[in-house]
PDB file of C-alpha atoms and ligand atoms in Angstrom:
ATOM      1  CA  MET A 722      -4.879  10.122 -11.201  1.00 77.00           C
ATOM      2  CA  ALA A 723      -3.645  10.584  -8.016  1.00 91.00           C
ATOM      3  CA  GLU A 724      -1.696  13.296  -6.721  1.00 96.00           C
ATOM      4  CA  VAL A 725      -0.796  13.158  -3.145  1.00 98.00           C
ATOM      5  CA  ILE A 726       0.350  16.001  -1.261  1.00 98.00           C
ATOM      6  CA  LEU A 727       1.402  16.343   2.542  1.00 98.00           C
ATOM      7  CA  SER A 728       1.711  19.835   3.613  1.00 98.00           C
ATOM      8  CA  HIS A 729       3.248  19.985   6.850  1.00 98.00           C
ATOM      9  CA  ILE A 730       1.580  17.258   8.693  1.00 98.00           C
ATOM     10  CA  TYR A 731       2.191  15.952  11.911  1.00 98.00           C
ATOM     11  CA  LYS A 732       0.795  13.217  14.246  1.00 98.00           C
ATOM     12  CA  ARG A 733       1.423  13.416  18.025  1.00 97.00           C
ATOM     13  CA  TYR A 734      -0.439  10.460  20.441  1.00 96.00           C
ATOM     14  CA  GLN A 735      -1.136  10.275  23.835  1.00 92.00           C
ATOM     15  CA  GLY A 736       1.631  10.945  26.119  1.00 88.00           C
ATOM     16  CA  ASN A 737       3.605  13.477  24.698  1.00 87.00           C
ATOM     17  CA  VAL A 738       4.847  10.992  21.350  1.00 92.00           C
ATOM     18  CA  VAL A 739       4.934  13.000  18.875  1.00 96.00           C
ATOM     19  CA  ALA A 740       5.290  10.456  15.874  1.00 98.00           C
ATOM     20  CA  VAL A 741       6.176  12.710  13.236  1.00 98.00           C
ATOM     21  CA  THR A 742       6.633  16.397  12.639  1.00 98.00           C
ATOM     22  CA  ASP A 743       6.640  18.990   9.652  1.00 98.00           C
ATOM     23  CA  PHE A 744       6.356  15.911   7.229  1.00 98.00           C
ATOM     24  CA  ASN A 745       6.331  17.854   3.673  1.00 98.00           C
ATOM     25  CA  LEU A 746       5.942  15.605   0.247  1.00 98.00           C
ATOM     26  CA  ASP A 747       4.624  15.717  -2.897  1.00 98.00           C
ATOM     27  CA  ILE A 748       4.292  12.402  -4.343  1.00 98.00           C
ATOM     28  CA  ALA A 749       3.368  12.911  -7.944  1.00 98.00           C
ATOM     29  CA  ASP A 750       0.756  11.362  -9.997  1.00 97.00           C
ATOM     30  CA  LYS A 751       2.149   7.555 -10.921  1.00 97.00           C
ATOM     31  CA  GLU A 752       5.305   7.362  -8.629  1.00 98.00           C
ATOM     32  CA  PHE A 753       6.590   4.635  -6.966  1.00 98.00           C
ATOM     33  CA  ILE A 754       7.576   6.723  -3.224  1.00 98.00           C
ATOM     34  CA  VAL A 755       9.250   4.757  -0.632  1.00 98.00           C
ATOM     35  CA  LEU A 756       9.202   6.216   3.563  1.00 98.00           C
ATOM     36  CA  VAL A 757      12.179   4.089   4.214  1.00 97.00           C
ATOM     37  CA  GLY A 758      13.922   4.180   8.264  1.00 96.00           C
ATOM     38  CA  PRO A 759      14.414   2.465  11.386  1.00 95.00           C
ATOM     39  CA  SER A 760      11.441   0.566  13.057  1.00 95.00           C
ATOM     40  CA  GLY A 761       9.808   3.897  15.576  1.00 96.00           C
ATOM     41  CA  CYS A 762      10.795   6.729  12.292  1.00 97.00           C
ATOM     42  CA  GLY A 763       7.690   7.200  12.054  1.00 98.00           C
ATOM     43  CA  LYS A 764       6.563   5.639   8.630  1.00 98.00           C
ATOM     44  CA  SER A 765       3.788   3.749   8.932  1.00 97.00           C
ATOM     45  CA  THR A 766       2.045   6.083  11.261  1.00 98.00           C
ATOM     46  CA  THR A 767       2.289   9.078   8.097  1.00 98.00           C
ATOM     47  CA  LEU A 768       1.065   5.452   5.342  1.00 98.00           C
ATOM     48  CA  ARG A 769      -2.150   5.765   8.251  1.00 97.00           C
ATOM     49  CA  MET A 770      -3.236   8.760   8.528  1.00 98.00           C
ATOM     50  CA  ILE A 771      -2.355   9.094   4.284  1.00 98.00           C
ATOM     51  CA  ALA A 772      -4.991   6.514   4.548  1.00 96.00           C
ATOM     52  CA  GLY A 773      -7.396   7.829   6.709  1.00 97.00           C
ATOM     53  CA  LEU A 774      -6.410   5.345   9.610  1.00 95.00           C
ATOM     54  CA  GLU A 775      -4.778   7.736  11.872  1.00 96.00           C
ATOM     55  CA  GLU A 776      -6.326  11.351  12.289  1.00 97.00           C
ATOM     56  CA  ILE A 777      -3.532  13.958  11.798  1.00 98.00           C
ATOM     57  CA  SER A 778      -3.056  16.150  13.917  1.00 97.00           C
ATOM     58  CA  ASP A 779      -1.785  19.491  12.210  1.00 97.00           C
ATOM     59  CA  GLY A 780      -0.432  19.548   8.788  1.00 98.00           C
ATOM     60  CA  GLU A 781      -2.675  19.140   5.061  1.00 98.00           C
ATOM     61  CA  LEU A 782      -3.585  16.181   3.407  1.00 98.00           C
ATOM     62  CA  THR A 783      -5.013  16.646  -0.030  1.00 97.00           C
ATOM     63  CA  ILE A 784      -5.021  14.048  -2.996  1.00 96.00           C
ATOM     64  CA  ASP A 785      -6.012  14.869  -6.492  1.00 95.00           C
ATOM     65  CA  GLY A 786      -6.557  19.031  -5.032  1.00 95.00           C
ATOM     66  CA  LYS A 787      -9.045  17.821  -2.729  1.00 96.00           C
ATOM     67  CA  LYS A 788      -8.374  18.113   1.289  1.00 97.00           C
ATOM     68  CA  MET A 789      -8.498  14.998   2.389  1.00 97.00           C
ATOM     69  CA  ASN A 790      -8.139  15.331   6.539  1.00 97.00           C
ATOM     70  CA  ASP A 791     -11.165  14.824   7.564  1.00 96.00           C
ATOM     71  CA  VAL A 792     -12.706  12.506   4.516  1.00 97.00           C
ATOM     72  CA  ALA A 793     -13.620   9.100   5.913  1.00 95.00           C
ATOM     73  CA  PRO A 794     -10.805   6.414   4.779  1.00 92.00           C
ATOM     74  CA  LYS A 795     -13.364   3.996   2.711  1.00 87.00           C
ATOM     75  CA  ASP A 796     -14.119   7.401   0.669  1.00 90.00           C
ATOM     76  CA  ARG A 797     -10.493   8.260   0.077  1.00 92.00           C
ATOM     77  CA  ASP A 798     -10.164   5.906  -2.960  1.00 91.00           C
ATOM     78  CA  ILE A 799      -6.871   4.108  -2.002  1.00 94.00           C
ATOM     79  CA  ALA A 800      -6.191   0.814  -1.146  1.00 93.00           C
ATOM     80  CA  MET A 801      -3.740  -0.684   1.378  1.00 92.00           C
ATOM     81  CA  VAL A 802      -1.841  -3.857   1.968  1.00 91.00           C
ATOM     82  CA  PHE A 803      -0.582  -5.222   4.698  1.00 85.00           C
ATOM     83  CA  GLN A 804       2.184  -7.315   5.838  1.00 79.00           C
ATOM     84  CA  ASN A 805      -0.075  -9.481   8.018  1.00 75.00           C
ATOM     85  CA  TYR A 806      -2.290 -10.007   4.310  1.00 73.00           C
ATOM     86  CA  ALA A 807      -5.189  -9.750   6.245  1.00 84.00           C
ATOM     87  CA  LEU A 808      -7.405 -12.430   4.363  1.00 93.00           C
ATOM     88  CA  TYR A 809     -10.809 -13.968   5.756  1.00 95.00           C
ATOM     89  CA  PRO A 810      -9.406 -17.215   6.657  1.00 95.00           C
ATOM     90  CA  HIS A 811     -13.384 -18.655   6.389  1.00 97.00           C
ATOM     91  CA  MET A 812     -13.901 -17.452   2.655  1.00 97.00           C
ATOM     92  CA  SER A 813     -11.989 -18.718  -1.145  1.00 98.00           C
ATOM     93  CA  VAL A 814      -9.602 -16.828  -2.534  1.00 98.00           C
ATOM     94  CA  TYR A 815     -12.733 -15.753  -4.887  1.00 98.00           C
ATOM     95  CA  GLN A 816     -14.297 -14.472  -2.467  1.00 98.00           C
ATOM     96  CA  ASN A 817     -11.230 -12.440  -0.671  1.00 97.00           C
ATOM     97  CA  MET A 818     -11.057 -10.517  -3.725  1.00 97.00           C
ATOM     98  CA  ALA A 819     -14.782 -10.126  -4.782  1.00 97.00           C
ATOM     99  CA  PHE A 820     -15.919  -8.715  -0.750  1.00 95.00           C
ATOM    100  CA  GLY A 821     -14.978  -5.427  -0.997  1.00 92.00           C
ATOM    101  CA  LEU A 822     -16.527  -4.816  -4.503  1.00 94.00           C
ATOM    102  CA  LYS A 823     -19.780  -6.707  -2.694  1.00 96.00           C
ATOM    103  CA  LEU A 824     -19.979  -4.493  -0.211  1.00 92.00           C
ATOM    104  CA  ARG A 825     -19.351  -1.846  -2.407  1.00 91.00           C
ATOM    105  CA  HIS A 826     -22.923  -3.294  -4.143  1.00 95.00           C
ATOM    106  CA  PHE A 827     -21.133  -3.791  -7.310  1.00 96.00           C
ATOM    107  CA  PRO A 828     -22.969  -5.775 -10.571  1.00 98.00           C
ATOM    108  CA  LYS A 829     -21.682  -9.016  -9.698  1.00 97.00           C
ATOM    109  CA  PRO A 830     -20.643  -9.519 -13.599  1.00 98.00           C
ATOM    110  CA  GLU A 831     -18.518  -6.714 -13.261  1.00 98.00           C
ATOM    111  CA  ILE A 832     -17.021  -7.838  -9.753  1.00 98.00           C
ATOM    112  CA  ASP A 833     -16.236 -11.692 -11.626  1.00 98.00           C
ATOM    113  CA  LYS A 834     -14.708  -9.585 -15.019  1.00 97.00           C
ATOM    114  CA  ARG A 835     -12.675  -7.648 -12.176  1.00 97.00           C
ATOM    115  CA  VAL A 836     -11.240 -10.980  -9.975  1.00 98.00           C
ATOM    116  CA  ARG A 837     -10.537 -12.540 -13.371  1.00 97.00           C
ATOM    117  CA  GLU A 838      -8.957 -10.052 -14.238  1.00 95.00           C
ATOM    118  CA  ALA A 839      -6.362  -9.736 -11.194  1.00 95.00           C
ATOM    119  CA  ALA A 840      -6.286 -13.027 -11.317  1.00 96.00           C
ATOM    120  CA  GLN A 841      -4.892 -13.480 -14.435  1.00 94.00           C
ATOM    121  CA  ILE A 842      -2.547 -10.634 -13.614  1.00 92.00           C
ATOM    122  CA  LEU A 843      -1.180 -11.556 -10.705  1.00 92.00           C
ATOM    123  CA  ASP A 844      -0.851 -15.524 -10.955  1.00 93.00           C
ATOM    124  CA  ILE A 845      -3.842 -16.850  -8.958  1.00 96.00           C
ATOM    125  CA  ALA A 846      -6.547 -18.128 -11.627  1.00 97.00           C
ATOM    126  CA  HIS A 847      -5.716 -21.602 -10.654  1.00 98.00           C
ATOM    127  CA  LEU A 848      -6.627 -20.837  -7.268  1.00 98.00           C
ATOM    128  CA  LEU A 849      -9.514 -18.860  -7.069  1.00 98.00           C
ATOM    129  CA  ASP A 850     -11.765 -21.791  -4.854  1.00 98.00           C
ATOM    130  CA  ARG A 851      -8.823 -22.255  -2.058  1.00 97.00           C
ATOM    131  CA  LYS A 852      -9.295 -20.660   1.642  1.00 97.00           C
ATOM    132  CA  PRO A 853      -6.103 -19.426   2.744  1.00 95.00           C
ATOM    133  CA  LYS A 854      -4.828 -21.879   5.246  1.00 95.00           C
ATOM    134  CA  ALA A 855      -4.333 -23.840   1.987  1.00 96.00           C
ATOM    135  CA  LEU A 856      -1.922 -21.461   0.379  1.00 95.00           C
ATOM    136  CA  SER A 857       1.702 -20.181   0.128  1.00 92.00           C
ATOM    137  CA  GLY A 858       2.898 -17.090   1.800  1.00 89.00           C
ATOM    138  CA  GLY A 859       4.207 -15.887  -1.230  1.00 90.00           C
ATOM    139  CA  GLN A 860      -0.329 -16.971  -2.658  1.00 93.00           C
ATOM    140  CA  ARG A 861      -1.275 -14.977   0.451  1.00 93.00           C
ATOM    141  CA  GLN A 862       0.218 -11.946  -1.080  1.00 91.00           C
ATOM    142  CA  ARG A 863      -0.448 -12.389  -4.032  1.00 93.00           C
ATOM    143  CA  VAL A 864      -4.438 -12.418  -2.816  1.00 95.00           C
ATOM    144  CA  ALA A 865      -4.219  -9.475  -0.800  1.00 94.00           C
ATOM    145  CA  LEU A 866      -2.424  -7.180  -3.432  1.00 93.00           C
ATOM    146  CA  GLY A 867      -5.342  -8.635  -5.314  1.00 95.00           C
ATOM    147  CA  ARG A 868      -8.003  -7.923  -2.697  1.00 94.00           C
ATOM    148  CA  ALA A 869      -6.371  -4.095  -3.842  1.00 93.00           C
ATOM    149  CA  ILE A 870      -6.870  -4.505  -7.201  1.00 93.00           C
ATOM    150  CA  VAL A 871      -9.492  -4.886  -7.999  1.00 96.00           C
ATOM    151  CA  ARG A 872     -11.312  -1.443  -6.186  1.00 93.00           C
ATOM    152  CA  GLU A 873      -8.722  -0.378  -8.871  1.00 92.00           C
ATOM    153  CA  PRO A 874      -7.879   2.658  -6.721  1.00 94.00           C
ATOM    154  CA  LYS A 875      -6.056   6.230  -7.748  1.00 94.00           C
ATOM    155  CA  ALA A 876      -3.681   5.066  -5.075  1.00 96.00           C
ATOM    156  CA  PHE A 877      -1.508   1.644  -3.616  1.00 96.00           C
ATOM    157  CA  LEU A 878      -0.340   2.125   0.112  1.00 97.00           C
ATOM    158  CA  MET A 879       1.829  -0.776   1.243  1.00 96.00           C
ATOM    159  CA  ASP A 880       3.103  -1.170   5.374  1.00 95.00           C
ATOM    160  CA  GLU A 881       5.763  -3.683   4.553  1.00 93.00           C
ATOM    161  CA  PRO A 882       3.945  -6.311   2.438  1.00 91.00           C
ATOM    162  CA  LEU A 883       6.875  -8.298   1.784  1.00 91.00           C
ATOM    163  CA  SER A 884       8.425  -8.906   5.404  1.00 88.00           C
ATOM    164  CA  ASN A 885       7.201 -11.804   6.876  1.00 85.00           C
ATOM    165  CA  LEU A 886       7.939 -13.774   3.347  1.00 87.00           C
ATOM    166  CA  ASP A 887      11.671 -15.620   3.257  1.00 89.00           C
ATOM    167  CA  ALA A 888      14.211 -14.446   1.924  1.00 91.00           C
ATOM    168  CA  LYS A 889      14.064 -15.658  -2.041  1.00 91.00           C
ATOM    169  CA  LEU A 890      10.566 -15.196  -2.215  1.00 89.00           C
ATOM    170  CA  ARG A 891      10.941 -11.258  -0.862  1.00 91.00           C
ATOM    171  CA  VAL A 892      13.130 -10.541  -3.867  1.00 92.00           C
ATOM    172  CA  GLN A 893      10.377 -12.337  -6.406  1.00 90.00           C
ATOM    173  CA  MET A 894       7.950 -10.354  -4.637  1.00 91.00           C
ATOM    174  CA  ARG A 895      10.035  -7.397  -5.701  1.00 93.00           C
ATOM    175  CA  SER A 896      10.274  -7.666  -8.763  1.00 92.00           C
ATOM    176  CA  GLU A 897       6.751  -8.415  -8.815  1.00 90.00           C
ATOM    177  CA  ILE A 898       5.347  -5.528  -7.075  1.00 94.00           C
ATOM    178  CA  SER A 899       7.557  -3.153  -9.601  1.00 95.00           C
ATOM    179  CA  LYS A 900       6.264  -4.591 -12.659  1.00 92.00           C
ATOM    180  CA  LEU A 901       2.599  -4.008 -11.246  1.00 92.00           C
ATOM    181  CA  HIS A 902       3.002  -0.154 -10.648  1.00 95.00           C
ATOM    182  CA  LYS A 903       4.306  -0.501 -14.445  1.00 94.00           C
ATOM    183  CA  ARG A 904       0.973  -2.291 -15.387  1.00 91.00           C
ATOM    184  CA  LEU A 905      -1.217  -0.222 -13.435  1.00 91.00           C
ATOM    185  CA  GLN A 906       0.352   3.386 -14.041  1.00 93.00           C
ATOM    186  CA  THR A 907      -0.754   4.260 -10.326  1.00 95.00           C
ATOM    187  CA  THR A 908       0.662   5.817  -7.187  1.00 97.00           C
ATOM    188  CA  PHE A 909       2.523   2.906  -4.123  1.00 98.00           C
ATOM    189  CA  ILE A 910       3.353   4.123  -1.197  1.00 98.00           C
ATOM    190  CA  TYR A 911       5.460   1.902  -0.264  1.00 98.00           C
ATOM    191  CA  VAL A 912       6.852   1.297   3.766  1.00 97.00           C
ATOM    192  CA  THR A 913      10.141  -0.884   4.535  1.00 96.00           C
ATOM    193  CA  HIS A 914      12.910  -0.680   6.789  1.00 94.00           C
ATOM    194  CA  ASP A 915      14.702  -2.263   3.986  1.00 94.00           C
ATOM    195  CA  GLN A 916      17.053  -0.490   2.112  1.00 94.00           C
ATOM    196  CA  THR A 917      17.662  -2.650  -0.745  1.00 94.00           C
ATOM    197  CA  GLU A 918      13.820  -2.955  -0.775  1.00 95.00           C
ATOM    198  CA  ALA A 919      13.629   0.828  -1.212  1.00 96.00           C
ATOM    199  CA  MET A 920      16.765   1.334  -3.236  1.00 96.00           C
ATOM    200  CA  THR A 921      15.379  -0.969  -6.115  1.00 95.00           C
ATOM    201  CA  MET A 922      11.384  -0.555  -6.172  1.00 96.00           C
ATOM    202  CA  GLY A 923      11.524   3.519  -5.327  1.00 97.00           C
ATOM    203  CA  ASP A 924      11.579   6.050  -7.925  1.00 97.00           C
ATOM    204  CA  ARG A 925      11.996   8.170  -5.079  1.00 98.00           C
ATOM    205  CA  ILE A 926      13.033   7.267  -1.504  1.00 98.00           C
ATOM    206  CA  VAL A 927      12.001   9.259   1.167  1.00 98.00           C
ATOM    207  CA  VAL A 928      14.523   8.406   4.294  1.00 97.00           C
ATOM    208  CA  MET A 929      12.525   9.194   7.424  1.00 98.00           C
ATOM    209  CA  LYS A 930      14.249   9.293  11.122  1.00 97.00           C
ATOM    210  CA  ASP A 931      12.648  10.183  14.712  1.00 97.00           C
ATOM    211  CA  GLY A 932      10.068  11.360  12.812  1.00 97.00           C
ATOM    212  CA  PHE A 933      11.517  13.360  10.305  1.00 97.00           C
ATOM    213  CA  ILE A 934      12.335  13.358   6.538  1.00 98.00           C
ATOM    214  CA  GLN A 935      16.120  13.171   6.402  1.00 96.00           C
ATOM    215  CA  GLN A 936      15.983  13.094   2.391  1.00 96.00           C
ATOM    216  CA  VAL A 937      14.073  12.202  -0.160  1.00 97.00           C
ATOM    217  CA  ALA A 938      15.795  11.541  -3.340  1.00 97.00           C
ATOM    218  CA  THR A 939      16.482   8.902  -6.144  1.00 97.00           C
ATOM    219  CA  PRO A 940      18.094   5.580  -6.223  1.00 95.00           C
ATOM    220  CA  GLN A 941      20.638   7.369  -8.727  1.00 95.00           C
ATOM    221  CA  GLU A 942      20.986  10.111  -6.039  1.00 95.00           C
ATOM    222  CA  ILE A 943      21.489   7.762  -3.690  1.00 90.00           C
ATOM    223  CA  TYR A 944      23.816   6.341  -4.870  1.00 85.00           C
ATOM    224  CA  SER A 945      26.064   8.861  -6.095  1.00 86.00           C
ATOM    225  CA  HIS A 946      26.069  10.543  -3.115  1.00 75.00           C
ATOM    226  CA  PRO A 947      24.958   7.928  -0.305  1.00 65.00           C
TER     227      PRO A 947
HETATM  228  P1  ADP B 500       7.177   2.742  12.126  1.00 95.99           P
HETATM  229  O1  ADP B 500       6.507   2.591  11.443  1.00 95.99           O
HETATM  230  O2  ADP B 500       9.049   3.314  11.416  1.00 95.99           O
HETATM  231  O3  ADP B 500       8.070   1.586  13.368  1.00 95.99           O
HETATM  232  P2  ADP B 500       5.447   4.302  13.856  1.00 95.99           P
HETATM  233  O4  ADP B 500       4.761   5.299  13.068  1.00 95.99           O
HETATM  234  O5  ADP B 500       4.680   2.620  13.961  1.00 95.99           O
HETATM  235  O6  ADP B 500       6.819   3.828  13.374  1.00 95.99           O
HETATM  236  O7  ADP B 500       5.637   4.384  15.299  1.00 95.99           O
HETATM  237  C1  ADP B 500       6.182   6.342  15.194  1.00 95.99           C
HETATM  238  C2  ADP B 500       6.262   6.109  16.505  1.00 95.99           C
HETATM  239  O8  ADP B 500       5.217   6.986  17.068  1.00 95.99           O
HETATM  240  C3  ADP B 500       6.923   5.032  17.664  1.00 95.99           C
HETATM  241  O9  ADP B 500       7.653   5.562  18.761  1.00 95.99           O
HETATM  242  C4  ADP B 500       5.255   4.482  18.274  1.00 95.99           C
HETATM  243  O10 ADP B 500       6.040   3.970  19.454  1.00 95.99           O
HETATM  244  C5  ADP B 500       4.365   5.394  18.491  1.00 95.99           C
HETATM  245  N1  ADP B 500       3.574   5.222  18.381  1.00 95.99           N
HETATM  246  C6  ADP B 500       3.239   4.163  17.561  1.00 95.99           C
HETATM  247  N2  ADP B 500       1.463   4.478  17.355  1.00 95.99           N
HETATM  248  C7  ADP B 500       1.139   4.907  18.660  1.00 95.99           C
HETATM  249  C8  ADP B 500      -0.502   4.179  18.980  1.00 95.99           C
HETATM  250  N3  ADP B 500      -1.501   4.442  18.768  1.00 95.99           N
HETATM  251  N4  ADP B 500      -0.121   5.314  20.224  1.00 95.99           N
HETATM  252  C9  ADP B 500       1.237   6.045  21.149  1.00 95.99           C
HETATM  253  N5  ADP B 500       2.644   6.082  20.589  1.00 95.99           N
HETATM  254  C10 ADP B 500       2.320   4.719  19.040  1.00 95.99           C
HETATM  255  P1  ADP B 501     -23.090 -15.538  -2.306  1.00 95.99           P
HETATM  256  O1  ADP B 501     -22.992 -14.631  -3.056  1.00 95.99           O
HETATM  257  O2  ADP B 501     -23.688 -16.587  -1.964  1.00 95.99           O
HETATM  258  O3  ADP B 501     -22.662 -15.633  -0.989  1.00 95.99           O
HETATM  259  P2  ADP B 501     -20.019 -16.042  -2.814  1.00 95.99           P
HETATM  260  O4  ADP B 501     -20.045 -14.537  -2.307  1.00 95.99           O
HETATM  261  O5  ADP B 501     -19.872 -17.322  -2.714  1.00 95.99           O
HETATM  262  O6  ADP B 501     -21.405 -16.530  -3.220  1.00 95.99           O
HETATM  263  O7  ADP B 501     -19.573 -15.927  -4.599  1.00 95.99           O
HETATM  264  C1  ADP B 501     -20.253 -14.563  -5.885  1.00 95.99           C
HETATM  265  C2  ADP B 501     -20.421 -15.030  -7.060  1.00 95.99           C
HETATM  266  O8  ADP B 501     -19.439 -15.840  -7.126  1.00 95.99           O
HETATM  267  C3  ADP B 501     -21.652 -16.207  -6.791  1.00 95.99           C
HETATM  268  O9  ADP B 501     -21.797 -16.276  -8.315  1.00 95.99           O
HETATM  269  C4  ADP B 501     -20.513 -17.659  -7.539  1.00 95.99           C
HETATM  270  O10 ADP B 501     -20.423 -18.557  -8.033  1.00 95.99           O
HETATM  271  C5  ADP B 501     -18.907 -17.055  -7.821  1.00 95.99           C
HETATM  272  N1  ADP B 501     -17.810 -17.534  -7.982  1.00 95.99           N
HETATM  273  C6  ADP B 501     -17.643 -17.582  -6.568  1.00 95.99           C
HETATM  274  N2  ADP B 501     -16.332 -18.204  -6.914  1.00 95.99           N
HETATM  275  C7  ADP B 501     -15.726 -18.436  -8.218  1.00 95.99           C
HETATM  276  C8  ADP B 501     -15.119 -19.522  -8.614  1.00 95.99           C
HETATM  277  N3  ADP B 501     -13.815 -19.811  -7.642  1.00 95.99           N
HETATM  278  N4  ADP B 501     -15.386 -18.985  -9.898  1.00 95.99           N
HETATM  279  C9  ADP B 501     -16.160 -18.592 -10.269  1.00 95.99           C
HETATM  280  N5  ADP B 501     -17.247 -18.449  -9.798  1.00 95.99           N
HETATM  281  C10 ADP B 501     -17.116 -18.216  -8.442  1.00 95.99           C
END
């Protein structure tokens, strides 16, 4: 379960850049939230603050009622998937997916079970022995998702995960990520600059501009009152 609450969150970078201003949002458990808006509007900064990769300048972040501002990323029980996949090139798909669990000293049989289950779900079970360089873009993105899934985190954070894929694959992966969300029944927080992606995937869409929230609405509400 993961209810994520951002309360009066600000981010100030060096040099007087205010990247995020008074960001307020209650993300429900199991919700699929999409942050959308043009480049530079503060989406990625917001996501990175939730992940703990960026310090919060002001305001409060809680996950399931627990204040998270000063909790280390590895102790937040959330997983992040990046645009550039960030796979280890010298490791096989299996090793890439197992690595995070190995670091956390999970027993080998448990690691094996989780890697195989995730590989089944993502349809990459036949690729476990390959190195990333021998995979297509879509397959690499699945491995990146797999590496997050095996940790069974409370929430998945995704930063433009599809923007390196070609148009056709983007459409396909969109619906696969939606299916994954239904199957895992976990909170997803997804960043994109692509409005179609936002409208087709989000339970609610947070439209950002210049570091502010401009609108929070369901896709239906946006269709009927654009
Ligand atoms: P988005 O993800 O919507 O493209 P970002 O969160 O990356 O937006 O950036 C928001 C603003 O913060 C931009 O003006 C950007 O230039 C600035 N910014 C991002 N990272 C840094 C940083 N490390 N130092 C200073 N300014 C930054
Ligand atoms: P090591 O602990 O020597 O670094 P690896 O990280 O290569 O081992 O693998 C961890 C475990 O996962 C080993 O028991 C290995 O046999 C198993 N393993 C690795 N790749 C696969 C695969 N494609 N299919 C099944 N088991 C695998």
